[in-house]
Each structure stands twice: as C-alpha cells, then as structure tokens.
GROMACS .gro file of C-alpha atoms in nm:
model
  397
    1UNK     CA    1  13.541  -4.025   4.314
    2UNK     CA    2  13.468  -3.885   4.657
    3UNK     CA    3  13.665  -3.575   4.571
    4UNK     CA    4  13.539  -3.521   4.236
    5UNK     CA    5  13.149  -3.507   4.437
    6UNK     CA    6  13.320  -3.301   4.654
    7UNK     CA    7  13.475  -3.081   4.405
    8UNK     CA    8  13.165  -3.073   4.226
    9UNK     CA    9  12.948  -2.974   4.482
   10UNK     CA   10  13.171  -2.686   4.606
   11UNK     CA   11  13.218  -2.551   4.261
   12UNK     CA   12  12.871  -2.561   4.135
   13UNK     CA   13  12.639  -2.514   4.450
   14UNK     CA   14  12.837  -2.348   4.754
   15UNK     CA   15  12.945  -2.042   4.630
   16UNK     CA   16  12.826  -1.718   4.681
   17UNK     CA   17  12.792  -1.478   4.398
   18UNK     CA   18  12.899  -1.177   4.627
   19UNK     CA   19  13.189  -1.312   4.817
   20UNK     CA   20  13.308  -1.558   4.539
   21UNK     CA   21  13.354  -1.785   4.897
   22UNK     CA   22  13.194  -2.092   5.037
   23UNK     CA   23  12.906  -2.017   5.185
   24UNK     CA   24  12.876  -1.880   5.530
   25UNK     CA   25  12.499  -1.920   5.755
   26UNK     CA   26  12.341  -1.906   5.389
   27UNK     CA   27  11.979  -1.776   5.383
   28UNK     CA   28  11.696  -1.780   5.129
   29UNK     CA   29  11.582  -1.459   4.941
   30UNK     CA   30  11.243  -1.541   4.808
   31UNK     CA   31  11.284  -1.529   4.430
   32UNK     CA   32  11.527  -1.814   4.527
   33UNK     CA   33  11.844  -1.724   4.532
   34UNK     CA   34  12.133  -1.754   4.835
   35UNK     CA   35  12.386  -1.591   5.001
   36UNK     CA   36  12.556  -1.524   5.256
   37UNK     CA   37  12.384  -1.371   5.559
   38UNK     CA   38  12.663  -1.151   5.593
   39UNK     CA   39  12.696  -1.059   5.265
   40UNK     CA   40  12.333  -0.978   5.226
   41UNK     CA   41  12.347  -0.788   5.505
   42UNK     CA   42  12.623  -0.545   5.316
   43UNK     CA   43  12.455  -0.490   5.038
   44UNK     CA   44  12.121  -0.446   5.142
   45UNK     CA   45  12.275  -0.177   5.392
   46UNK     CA   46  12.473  -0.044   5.137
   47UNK     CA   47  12.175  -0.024   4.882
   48UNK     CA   48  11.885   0.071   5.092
   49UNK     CA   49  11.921   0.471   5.182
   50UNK     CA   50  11.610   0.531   5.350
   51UNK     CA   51  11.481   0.371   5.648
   52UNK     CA   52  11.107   0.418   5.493
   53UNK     CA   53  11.217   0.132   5.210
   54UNK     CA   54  11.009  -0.144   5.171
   55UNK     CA   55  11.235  -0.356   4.904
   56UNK     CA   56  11.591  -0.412   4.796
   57UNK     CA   57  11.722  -0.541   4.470
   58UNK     CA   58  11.853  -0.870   4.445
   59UNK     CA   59  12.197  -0.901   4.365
   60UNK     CA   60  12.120  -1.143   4.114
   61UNK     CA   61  11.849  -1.055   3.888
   62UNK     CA   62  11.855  -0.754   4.000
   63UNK     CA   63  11.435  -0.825   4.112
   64UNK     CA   64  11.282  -0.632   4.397
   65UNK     CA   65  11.270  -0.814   4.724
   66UNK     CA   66  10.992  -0.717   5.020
   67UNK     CA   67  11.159  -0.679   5.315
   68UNK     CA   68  11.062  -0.973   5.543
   69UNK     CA   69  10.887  -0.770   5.797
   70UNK     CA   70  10.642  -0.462   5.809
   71UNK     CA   71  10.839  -0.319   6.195
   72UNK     CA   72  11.199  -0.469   6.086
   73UNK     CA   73  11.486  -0.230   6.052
   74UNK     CA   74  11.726  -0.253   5.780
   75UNK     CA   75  12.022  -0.403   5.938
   76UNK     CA   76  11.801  -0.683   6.070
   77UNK     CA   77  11.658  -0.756   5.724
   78UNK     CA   78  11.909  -1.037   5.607
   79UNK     CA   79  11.875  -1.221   5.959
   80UNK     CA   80  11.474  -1.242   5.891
   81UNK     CA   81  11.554  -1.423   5.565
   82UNK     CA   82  11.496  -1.850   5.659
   83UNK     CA   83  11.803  -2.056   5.611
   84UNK     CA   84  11.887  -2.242   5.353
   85UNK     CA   85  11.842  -2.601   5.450
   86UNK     CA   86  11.892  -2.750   5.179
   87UNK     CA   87  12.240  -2.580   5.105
   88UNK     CA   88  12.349  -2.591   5.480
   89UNK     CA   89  12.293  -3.022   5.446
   90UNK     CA   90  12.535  -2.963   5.177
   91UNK     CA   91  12.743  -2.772   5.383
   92UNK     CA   92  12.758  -2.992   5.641
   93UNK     CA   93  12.825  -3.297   5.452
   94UNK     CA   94  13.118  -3.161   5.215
   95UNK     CA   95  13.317  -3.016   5.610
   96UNK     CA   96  13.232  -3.349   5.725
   97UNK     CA   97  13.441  -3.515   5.427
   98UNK     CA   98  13.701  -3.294   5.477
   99UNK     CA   99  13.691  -3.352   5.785
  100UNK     CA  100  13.783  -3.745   5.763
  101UNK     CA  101  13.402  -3.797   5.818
  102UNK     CA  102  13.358  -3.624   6.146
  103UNK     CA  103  13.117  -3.279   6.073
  104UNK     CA  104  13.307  -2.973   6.275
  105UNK     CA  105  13.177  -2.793   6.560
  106UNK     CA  106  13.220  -2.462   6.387
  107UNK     CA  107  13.122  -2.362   6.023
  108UNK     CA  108  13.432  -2.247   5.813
  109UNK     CA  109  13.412  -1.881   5.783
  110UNK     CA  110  13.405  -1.789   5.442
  111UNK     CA  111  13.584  -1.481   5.325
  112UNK     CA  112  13.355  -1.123   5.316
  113UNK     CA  113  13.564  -0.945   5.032
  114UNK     CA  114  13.245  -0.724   4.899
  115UNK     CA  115  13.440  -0.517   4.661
  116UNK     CA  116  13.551  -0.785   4.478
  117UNK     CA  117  13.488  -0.742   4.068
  118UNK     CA  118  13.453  -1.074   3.978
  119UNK     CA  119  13.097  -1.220   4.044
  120UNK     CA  120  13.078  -1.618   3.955
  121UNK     CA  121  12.828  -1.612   3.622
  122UNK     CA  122  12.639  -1.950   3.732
  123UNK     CA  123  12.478  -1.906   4.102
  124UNK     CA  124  12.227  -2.159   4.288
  125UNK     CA  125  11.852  -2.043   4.271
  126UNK     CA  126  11.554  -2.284   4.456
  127UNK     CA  127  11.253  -2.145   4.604
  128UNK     CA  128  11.141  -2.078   4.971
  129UNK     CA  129  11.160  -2.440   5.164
  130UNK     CA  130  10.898  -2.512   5.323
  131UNK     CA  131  10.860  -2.510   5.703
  132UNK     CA  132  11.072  -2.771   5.900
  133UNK     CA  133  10.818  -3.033   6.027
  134UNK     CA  134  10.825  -3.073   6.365
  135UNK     CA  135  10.948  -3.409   6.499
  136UNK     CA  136  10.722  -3.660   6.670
  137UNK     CA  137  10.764  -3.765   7.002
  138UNK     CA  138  10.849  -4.083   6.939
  139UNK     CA  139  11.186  -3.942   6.725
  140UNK     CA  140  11.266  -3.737   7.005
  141UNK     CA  141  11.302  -3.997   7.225
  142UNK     CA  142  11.435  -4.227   7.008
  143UNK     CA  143  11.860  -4.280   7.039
  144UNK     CA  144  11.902  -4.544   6.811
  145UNK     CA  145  12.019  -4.498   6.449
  146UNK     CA  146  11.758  -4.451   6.213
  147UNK     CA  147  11.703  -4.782   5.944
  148UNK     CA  148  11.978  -4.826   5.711
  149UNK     CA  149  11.866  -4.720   5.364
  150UNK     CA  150  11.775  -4.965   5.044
  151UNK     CA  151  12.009  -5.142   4.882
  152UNK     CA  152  12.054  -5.290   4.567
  153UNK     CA  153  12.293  -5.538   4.332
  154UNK     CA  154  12.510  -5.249   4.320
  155UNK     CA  155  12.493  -5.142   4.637
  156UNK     CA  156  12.486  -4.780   4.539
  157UNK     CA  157  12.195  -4.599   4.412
  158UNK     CA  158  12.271  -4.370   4.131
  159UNK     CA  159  12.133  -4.135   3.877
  160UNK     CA  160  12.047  -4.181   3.537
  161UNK     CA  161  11.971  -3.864   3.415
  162UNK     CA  162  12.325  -3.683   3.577
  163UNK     CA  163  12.585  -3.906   3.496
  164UNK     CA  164  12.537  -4.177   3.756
  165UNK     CA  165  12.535  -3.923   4.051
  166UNK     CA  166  12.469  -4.094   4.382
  167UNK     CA  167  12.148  -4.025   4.485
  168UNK     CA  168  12.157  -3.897   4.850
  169UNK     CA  169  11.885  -3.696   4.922
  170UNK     CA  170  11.508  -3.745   4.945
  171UNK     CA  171  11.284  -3.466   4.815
  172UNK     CA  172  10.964  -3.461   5.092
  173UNK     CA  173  10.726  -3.289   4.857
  174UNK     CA  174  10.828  -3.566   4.594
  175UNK     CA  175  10.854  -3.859   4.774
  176UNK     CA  176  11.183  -3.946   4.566
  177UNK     CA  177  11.558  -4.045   4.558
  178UNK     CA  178  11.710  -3.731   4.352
  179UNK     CA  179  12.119  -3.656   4.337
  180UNK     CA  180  12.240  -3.285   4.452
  181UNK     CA  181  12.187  -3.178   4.026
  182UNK     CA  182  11.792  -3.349   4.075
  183UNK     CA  183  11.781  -3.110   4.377
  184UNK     CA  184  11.873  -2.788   4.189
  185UNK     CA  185  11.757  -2.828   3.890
  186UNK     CA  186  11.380  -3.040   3.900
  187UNK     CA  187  11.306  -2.964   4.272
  188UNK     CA  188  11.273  -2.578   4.274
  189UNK     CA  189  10.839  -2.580   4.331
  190UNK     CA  190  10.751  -2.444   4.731
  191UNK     CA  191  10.616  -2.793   4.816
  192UNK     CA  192  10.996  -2.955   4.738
  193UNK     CA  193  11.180  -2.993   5.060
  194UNK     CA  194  11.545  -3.219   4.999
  195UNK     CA  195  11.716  -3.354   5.262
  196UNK     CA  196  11.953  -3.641   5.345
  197UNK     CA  197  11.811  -4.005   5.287
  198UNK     CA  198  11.934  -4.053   5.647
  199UNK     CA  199  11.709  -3.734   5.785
  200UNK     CA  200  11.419  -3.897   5.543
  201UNK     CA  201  11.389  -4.186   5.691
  202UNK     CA  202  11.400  -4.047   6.029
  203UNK     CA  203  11.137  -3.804   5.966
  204UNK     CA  204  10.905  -4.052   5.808
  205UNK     CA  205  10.951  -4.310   6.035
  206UNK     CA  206  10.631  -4.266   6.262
  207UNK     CA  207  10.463  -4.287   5.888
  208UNK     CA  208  10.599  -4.623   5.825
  209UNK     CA  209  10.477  -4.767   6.149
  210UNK     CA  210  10.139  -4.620   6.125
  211UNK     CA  211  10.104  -4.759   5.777
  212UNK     CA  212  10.182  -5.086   5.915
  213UNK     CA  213   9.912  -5.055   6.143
  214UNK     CA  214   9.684  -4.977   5.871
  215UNK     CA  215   9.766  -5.262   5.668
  216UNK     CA  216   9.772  -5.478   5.938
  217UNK     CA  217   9.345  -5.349   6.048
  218UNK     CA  218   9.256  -5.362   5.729
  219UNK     CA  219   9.336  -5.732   5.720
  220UNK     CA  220   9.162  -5.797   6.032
  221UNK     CA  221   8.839  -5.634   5.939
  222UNK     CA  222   8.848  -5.793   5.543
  223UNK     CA  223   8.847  -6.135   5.770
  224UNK     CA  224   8.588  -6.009   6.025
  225UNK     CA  225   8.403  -5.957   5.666
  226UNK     CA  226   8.464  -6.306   5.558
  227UNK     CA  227   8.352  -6.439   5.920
  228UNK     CA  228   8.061  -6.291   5.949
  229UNK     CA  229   7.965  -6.212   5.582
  230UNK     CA  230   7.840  -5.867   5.445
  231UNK     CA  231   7.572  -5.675   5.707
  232UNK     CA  232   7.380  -5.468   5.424
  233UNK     CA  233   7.126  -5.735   5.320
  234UNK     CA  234   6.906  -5.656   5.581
  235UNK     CA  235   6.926  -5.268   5.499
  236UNK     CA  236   6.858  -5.323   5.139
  237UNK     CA  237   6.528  -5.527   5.238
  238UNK     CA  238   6.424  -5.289   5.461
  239UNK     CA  239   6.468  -5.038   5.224
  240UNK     CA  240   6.225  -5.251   4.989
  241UNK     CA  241   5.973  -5.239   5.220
  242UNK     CA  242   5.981  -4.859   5.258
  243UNK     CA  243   5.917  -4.820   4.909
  244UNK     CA  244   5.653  -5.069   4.866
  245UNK     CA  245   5.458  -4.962   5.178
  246UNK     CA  246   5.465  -4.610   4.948
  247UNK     CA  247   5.340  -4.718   4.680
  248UNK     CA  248   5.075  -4.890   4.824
  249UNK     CA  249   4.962  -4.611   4.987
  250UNK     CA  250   4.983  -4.393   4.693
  251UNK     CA  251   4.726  -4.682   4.518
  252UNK     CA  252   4.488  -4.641   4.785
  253UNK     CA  253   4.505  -4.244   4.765
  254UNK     CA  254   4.478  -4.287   4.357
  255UNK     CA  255   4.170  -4.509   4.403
  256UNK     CA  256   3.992  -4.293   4.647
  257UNK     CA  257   4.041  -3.993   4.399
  258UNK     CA  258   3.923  -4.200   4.106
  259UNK     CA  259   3.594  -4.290   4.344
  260UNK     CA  260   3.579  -3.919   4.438
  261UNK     CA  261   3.577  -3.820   4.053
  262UNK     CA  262   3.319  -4.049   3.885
  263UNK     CA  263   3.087  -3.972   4.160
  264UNK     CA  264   3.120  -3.563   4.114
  265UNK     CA  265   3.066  -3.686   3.772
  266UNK     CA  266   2.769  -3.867   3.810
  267UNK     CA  267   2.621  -3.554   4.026
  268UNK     CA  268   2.665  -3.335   3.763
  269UNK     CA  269   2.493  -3.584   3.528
  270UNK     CA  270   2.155  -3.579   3.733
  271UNK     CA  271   2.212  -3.173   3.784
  272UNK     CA  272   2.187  -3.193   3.388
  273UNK     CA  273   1.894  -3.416   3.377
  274UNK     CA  274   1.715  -3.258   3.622
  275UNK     CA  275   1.710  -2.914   3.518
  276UNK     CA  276   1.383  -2.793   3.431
  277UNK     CA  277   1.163  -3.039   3.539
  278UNK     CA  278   1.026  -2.805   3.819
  279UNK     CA  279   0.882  -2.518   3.553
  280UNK     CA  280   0.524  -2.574   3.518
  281UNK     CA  281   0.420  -2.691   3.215
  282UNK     CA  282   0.063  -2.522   3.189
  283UNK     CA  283   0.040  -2.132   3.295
  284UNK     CA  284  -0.348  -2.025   3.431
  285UNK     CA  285  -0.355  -1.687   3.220
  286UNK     CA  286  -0.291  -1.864   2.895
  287UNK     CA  287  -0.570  -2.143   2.979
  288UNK     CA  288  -0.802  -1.824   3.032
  289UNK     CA  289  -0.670  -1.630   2.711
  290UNK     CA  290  -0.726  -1.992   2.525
  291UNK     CA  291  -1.074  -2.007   2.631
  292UNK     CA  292  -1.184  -1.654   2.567
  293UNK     CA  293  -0.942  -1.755   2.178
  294UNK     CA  294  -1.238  -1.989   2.125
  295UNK     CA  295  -1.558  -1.827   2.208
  296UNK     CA  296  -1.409  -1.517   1.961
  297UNK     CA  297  -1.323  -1.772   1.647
  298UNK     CA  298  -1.599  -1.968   1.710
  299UNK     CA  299  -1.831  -1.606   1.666
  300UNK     CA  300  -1.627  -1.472   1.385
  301UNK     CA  301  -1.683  -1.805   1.196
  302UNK     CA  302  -2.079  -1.784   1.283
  303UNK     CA  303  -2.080  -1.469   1.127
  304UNK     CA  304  -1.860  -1.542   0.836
  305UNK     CA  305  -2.028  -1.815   0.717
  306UNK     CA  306  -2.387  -1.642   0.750
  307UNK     CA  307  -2.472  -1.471   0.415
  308UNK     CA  308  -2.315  -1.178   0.333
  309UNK     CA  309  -2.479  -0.860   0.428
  310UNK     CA  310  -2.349  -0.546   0.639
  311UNK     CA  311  -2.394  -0.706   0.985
  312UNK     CA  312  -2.064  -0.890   0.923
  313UNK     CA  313  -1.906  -0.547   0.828
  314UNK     CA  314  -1.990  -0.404   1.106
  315UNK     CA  315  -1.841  -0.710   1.279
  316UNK     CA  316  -1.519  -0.711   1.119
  317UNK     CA  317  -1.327  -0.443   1.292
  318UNK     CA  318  -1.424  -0.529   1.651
  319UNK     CA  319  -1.289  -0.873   1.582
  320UNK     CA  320  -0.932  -0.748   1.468
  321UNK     CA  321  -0.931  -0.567   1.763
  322UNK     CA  322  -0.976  -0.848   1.973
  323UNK     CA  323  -0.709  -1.053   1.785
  324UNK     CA  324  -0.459  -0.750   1.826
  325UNK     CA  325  -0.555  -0.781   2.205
  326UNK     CA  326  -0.522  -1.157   2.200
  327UNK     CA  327  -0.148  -1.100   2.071
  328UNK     CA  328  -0.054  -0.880   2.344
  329UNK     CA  329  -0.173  -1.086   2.593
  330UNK     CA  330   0.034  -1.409   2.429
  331UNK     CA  331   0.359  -1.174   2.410
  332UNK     CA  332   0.323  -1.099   2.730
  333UNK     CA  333   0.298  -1.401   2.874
  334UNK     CA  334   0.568  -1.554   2.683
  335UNK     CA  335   0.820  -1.311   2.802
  336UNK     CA  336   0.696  -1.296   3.186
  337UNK     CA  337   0.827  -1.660   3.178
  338UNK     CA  338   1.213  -1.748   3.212
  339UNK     CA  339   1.329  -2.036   3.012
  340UNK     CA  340   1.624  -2.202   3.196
  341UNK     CA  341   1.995  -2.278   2.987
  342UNK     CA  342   2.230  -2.479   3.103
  343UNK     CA  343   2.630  -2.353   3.076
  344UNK     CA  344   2.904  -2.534   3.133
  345UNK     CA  345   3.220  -2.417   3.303
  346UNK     CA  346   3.552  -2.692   3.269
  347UNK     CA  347   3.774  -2.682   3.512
  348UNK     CA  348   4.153  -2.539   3.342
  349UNK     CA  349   4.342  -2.693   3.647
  350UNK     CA  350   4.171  -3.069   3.638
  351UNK     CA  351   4.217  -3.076   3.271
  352UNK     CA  352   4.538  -2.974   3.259
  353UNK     CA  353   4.610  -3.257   3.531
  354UNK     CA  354   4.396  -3.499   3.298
  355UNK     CA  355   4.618  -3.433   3.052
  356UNK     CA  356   4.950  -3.416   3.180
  357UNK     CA  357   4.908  -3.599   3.502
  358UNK     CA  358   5.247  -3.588   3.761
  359UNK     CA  359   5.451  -3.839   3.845
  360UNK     CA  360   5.404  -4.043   4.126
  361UNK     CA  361   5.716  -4.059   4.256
  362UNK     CA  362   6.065  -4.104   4.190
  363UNK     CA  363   6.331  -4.404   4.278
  364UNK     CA  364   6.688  -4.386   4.335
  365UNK     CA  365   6.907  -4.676   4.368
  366UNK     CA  366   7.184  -4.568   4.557
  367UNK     CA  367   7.434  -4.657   4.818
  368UNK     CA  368   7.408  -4.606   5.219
  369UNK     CA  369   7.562  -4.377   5.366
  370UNK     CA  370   7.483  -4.498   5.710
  371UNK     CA  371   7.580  -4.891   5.683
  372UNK     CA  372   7.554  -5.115   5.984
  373UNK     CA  373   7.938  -5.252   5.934
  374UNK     CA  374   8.049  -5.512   6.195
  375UNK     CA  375   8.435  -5.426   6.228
  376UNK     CA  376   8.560  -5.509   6.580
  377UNK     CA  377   8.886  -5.273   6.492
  378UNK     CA  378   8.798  -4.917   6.372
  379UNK     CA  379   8.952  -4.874   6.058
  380UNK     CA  380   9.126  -4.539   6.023
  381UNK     CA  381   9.331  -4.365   5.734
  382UNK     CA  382   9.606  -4.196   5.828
  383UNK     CA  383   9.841  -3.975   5.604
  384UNK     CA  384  10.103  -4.121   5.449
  385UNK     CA  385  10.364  -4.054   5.147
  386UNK     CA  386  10.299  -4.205   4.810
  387UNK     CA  387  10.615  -4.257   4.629
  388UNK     CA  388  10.615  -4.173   4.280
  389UNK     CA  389  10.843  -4.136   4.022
  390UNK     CA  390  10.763  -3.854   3.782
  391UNK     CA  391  11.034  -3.610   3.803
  392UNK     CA  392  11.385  -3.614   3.921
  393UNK     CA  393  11.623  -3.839   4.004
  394UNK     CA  394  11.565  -4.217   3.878
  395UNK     CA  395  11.729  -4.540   4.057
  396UNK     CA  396  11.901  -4.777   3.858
  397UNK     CA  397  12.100  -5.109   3.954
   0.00000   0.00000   0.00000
C-alpha cells in the first residue's frame, strides 16, 4: 500500500510539465503552478528576448508572469521564484521511502530534456505559500523528538473524502488533518500552508504550552473570584451616588428658576397696575376755561330768557364766537396731553422653552470600562490555533 502512495504521489504531484521528470529544486510561479528551477530558467531565457521585459508567459496557461524583481536580470528570474515547500516535503518523503526510510543527502537530479513533445496534460497548481514562520527559541534548542501524533482505534488516520488516504499533513492556515489530494485540491487560498503532521506539531508546540498556561490562570483567577467575590458593587453604588447628587442639583437649579420667574412675573404685574397713576387728573387751563364756560352760559341764558327784543340779537353772534373760542381752547388742551398705552412684547425664546422645555438629562446603564478586578495573576490572551473542520480532509476511525 506503501508503493501504491508512493506511486500515486509521483504520478500525480511530482512531475514537471516541461521535463516530464521528477521534480528538481521546484519553485512557485505565482498563478500557482511549479517547475523545475532549471527548467524555468530555459524557457524563460528562451522566451524573453529583451532585457527591458517585465513578464514571461507561463508554460502552463500560458498567463503573464511579473518578473520577481524591478533590478533582476533575466537569467536570475527563476532563482527569485520561493520554493515550493509544500512539494519539496513531498519530495523528501517519497526519496526517503525509497530510500528504506533514510531521506538522502542529495536530491535526485531529474532529467532537463526541454525539447521534449510530450507535455503531461494534468500538472500541480497551489498558490504562493506563505512565509516560513520563524522558529521559537525554545524549538531551537530543543533535541528531543517532537510529541508523537493522535491516535485512534485504528491507529491510522485516514480520509474520507479520497478513498481512505492517510492523512499526513497539517494545513497551518486551516488548522486541519488533510491527505496529499486535501492539499492540492481544497488548500490552494494564500493563507494555506501544508506541512508534515510531524513539522506541525513542532511548530505549534510553544502554542500548546502557552495555552496551557492560559487555561491554567484563568482557573486561578475564576477561584480568586469565588474567594473574594465580585469587586464591582462598590463601583455601581458609587456610580448611584453620582447621578443622584445630579439630579439633586438640577432640582435646586429648577427651583431657583421657577422663584426667579414668578417674581419677574409679579413685577410686571405691578408695572401694569401702576401705569398711569402719576398723570394728573385735573389740568389748571381747563379749570380756568370751565369757569370763564359758566359766566358765558349763565349770560346767554339771562338774555335768552328776557323777552324778546333786538338786544338779544345783537347778543347772539358775540356768543357763538365765544363758544367757537371755547372749542379751540378744549381741542387744544386735549391734544397737548399724552394718554399712556400699554404694549406687550412676549418673549419667542421663553415661550418656545415653555412649550417644549429640554430634557434634563440623560441616563445610560452601561458597563465599566475601568473595573477594580482583584486577580493576583494577570490574565493574558495569547494567540493560538482554533481547529476547525470545514474544508478538507476529515478523520475517521
């Protein structure tokens, strides 16, 4: 069964569509697809005539490819390309089968026949990998074997969607168990990285201990909690009294403008009722003109009610002329003296309040950002993987 993997792998996944040969120090084109680094080298040489070019054509899809750099020349242009890591773990692992299980020291040339017709109609495409992450210390120190992976009833995990396919790589983008077919085929996205469950566990084992640690404060801080019992009472009375020594104050301030109000109102009340009173009532011309009213009516009437003969005649006119005087005089003293009116002017802005008064404040129940918490061990949050299971490879017993 070994052999058939083997087999498999070789047939489907390490051959490059130039050479028709295993490949040999494959790198990574970014449209995704591999080849040889000598082999790319050829045909972008033999492809690119000017040494102004900026892109190639894949041999593949035939795309256009950027050159990888804006000062590199163009027989340095397939040596800029990243390697393949994910088809050199392949690599490795199928010489180290055939090699009884030791990996060589050497990769196995491949042959560089260019010229050959033939091109192999089904070639591997993935995207860029990402960038390698750079080990911890405590991996570089460490010269122990890394922790043996799960195991289960069966003591192999396989695959369920590719025929039972062992499944011996880890996707790092993922955080999942996939087969070499789970690796081509559903892991193709920038953020996918595969490598051997061996290299995954190694990689991710400064994760594992430092979410140990966090379980492990967590627990001490939840009974610290327990001990102790929640700190934010106090806050939340102390918040009470905030707002209540407010609102008091903004019913002291409401009750001084009431008190300021009524007694504007009540000046304006005796402005009204006083208005007025200080015009004087009798005027010293009209007493005069009323006196001098008399004496005439009193001597008209003497002579009117005399008997008739041409003495009141004579009479008559001089005392229209005195009554046209007397009208005059009345006419003139009525409009010599101003007669006060009072007008009104409202106040737009103090209606409008009246009417549509503003609120007095606003409350907002919410929680503290700032809360006193007794926790004798800081709890921090560190980074780690969440596995999931949403695409690729699945495990099965």
């Amino acid at each position: 069964m070994a052999q058939r993997v083997v087999d498999n792998l070789q047939n489907d996944y390490l051959i490059c569509s130039i050479c028709l040969g295993r490949y040999t120090d494959p790198r990574l084109l970014p449209c995704g697809h591999t080849f040889c680094r000598q082999c790319l080298s050829d045909h972008i040489q033999q492809t690119v005539l000017s040494a102004n070019a900026n892109q190639f054509k894949c041999p593949n899809d035939r795309g256009d490819v950027r050159k990888p750099g804006p000062n590199t020349p163009v027989r340095e242009w397939a040596n800029a390309f990243p390697v393949d890591t994910f088809i050199s773990s392949l690599l490795q692992a199928v010489q180290s089968h055939e090699h009884g299980g030791n990996a060589p020291q050497e990769p196995e040339p491949a042959s560089s026949s260019v010229g050959t017709s033939a091109r192999r109609g089904q070639t591997l495409t993935r995207p860029r990998p990402l960038r390698p992450q750079r080990q911890s210390r405590r991996q570089q120190q460490s010269t122990g074997p890394p922790p043996p992976p799960p195991q289960h009833e069966s003591n192999e995990l396989t695959c369920l969607e590719h025929l039972r396919r062992p499944l011996e790589y880890f996707c790092l983008g993922c955080n999942i168990l996939i087969c070499s077919h789970c690796a081509v085929q559903n892991h193709r996205s920038p953020r996918c990285e595969c490598v051997a469950n061996e290299e995954a566990l190694g990689r991710l084992s400064s994760k594992i201990d430092r979410l140990k640690t966090r379980f492990e404060n967590q627990m001490m801080y939840i009974q610290d909690l327990n001990r102790n019992g929640m700190p934010f009472d106090n806050e939340l009375e102390n918040s009470k009294s905030q707002a209540f020594s407010y609102l008091s104050e903004v019913e002291n301030n409401v009750s001084e403008f009431t008190q300021q109000c009524l007694q504007e109102v009540e000046n304006l009340k005796r402005t009204v009722r006083e208005t007025g009173q200080d015009i004087p009532r009798e005027n010293q011309n009209m007493s005069s003109l009323l006196g001098r009213l008399q004496d005439s009516r009193q001597g008209y009437e003497t002579i009117f009610n005399a008997p008739s003969g041409p003495s009141f005649l004579t009479n008559l006119s001089r005392y229209e002329k005195q009554a046209d005087e007397y009208e005059s005089e009345i006419e003139r003293a009525v409009s010599g003296n101003a007669i006060p009116k009072i007008e009104f002017i409202t106040n737009t802005g103090f209606q409008n309040f009246l009417r549509n008064p503003p609120p007095v404040a606003c409350m907002e129940v919410k929680e503290s950002s700032s809360r006193a918490r007794r926790a004798p061990v800081q709890i921090r949050r560190e980074g780690t993987f969440n596995v999931r299971n949403n695409r690729g490879g699945r495990t099965t017993r």
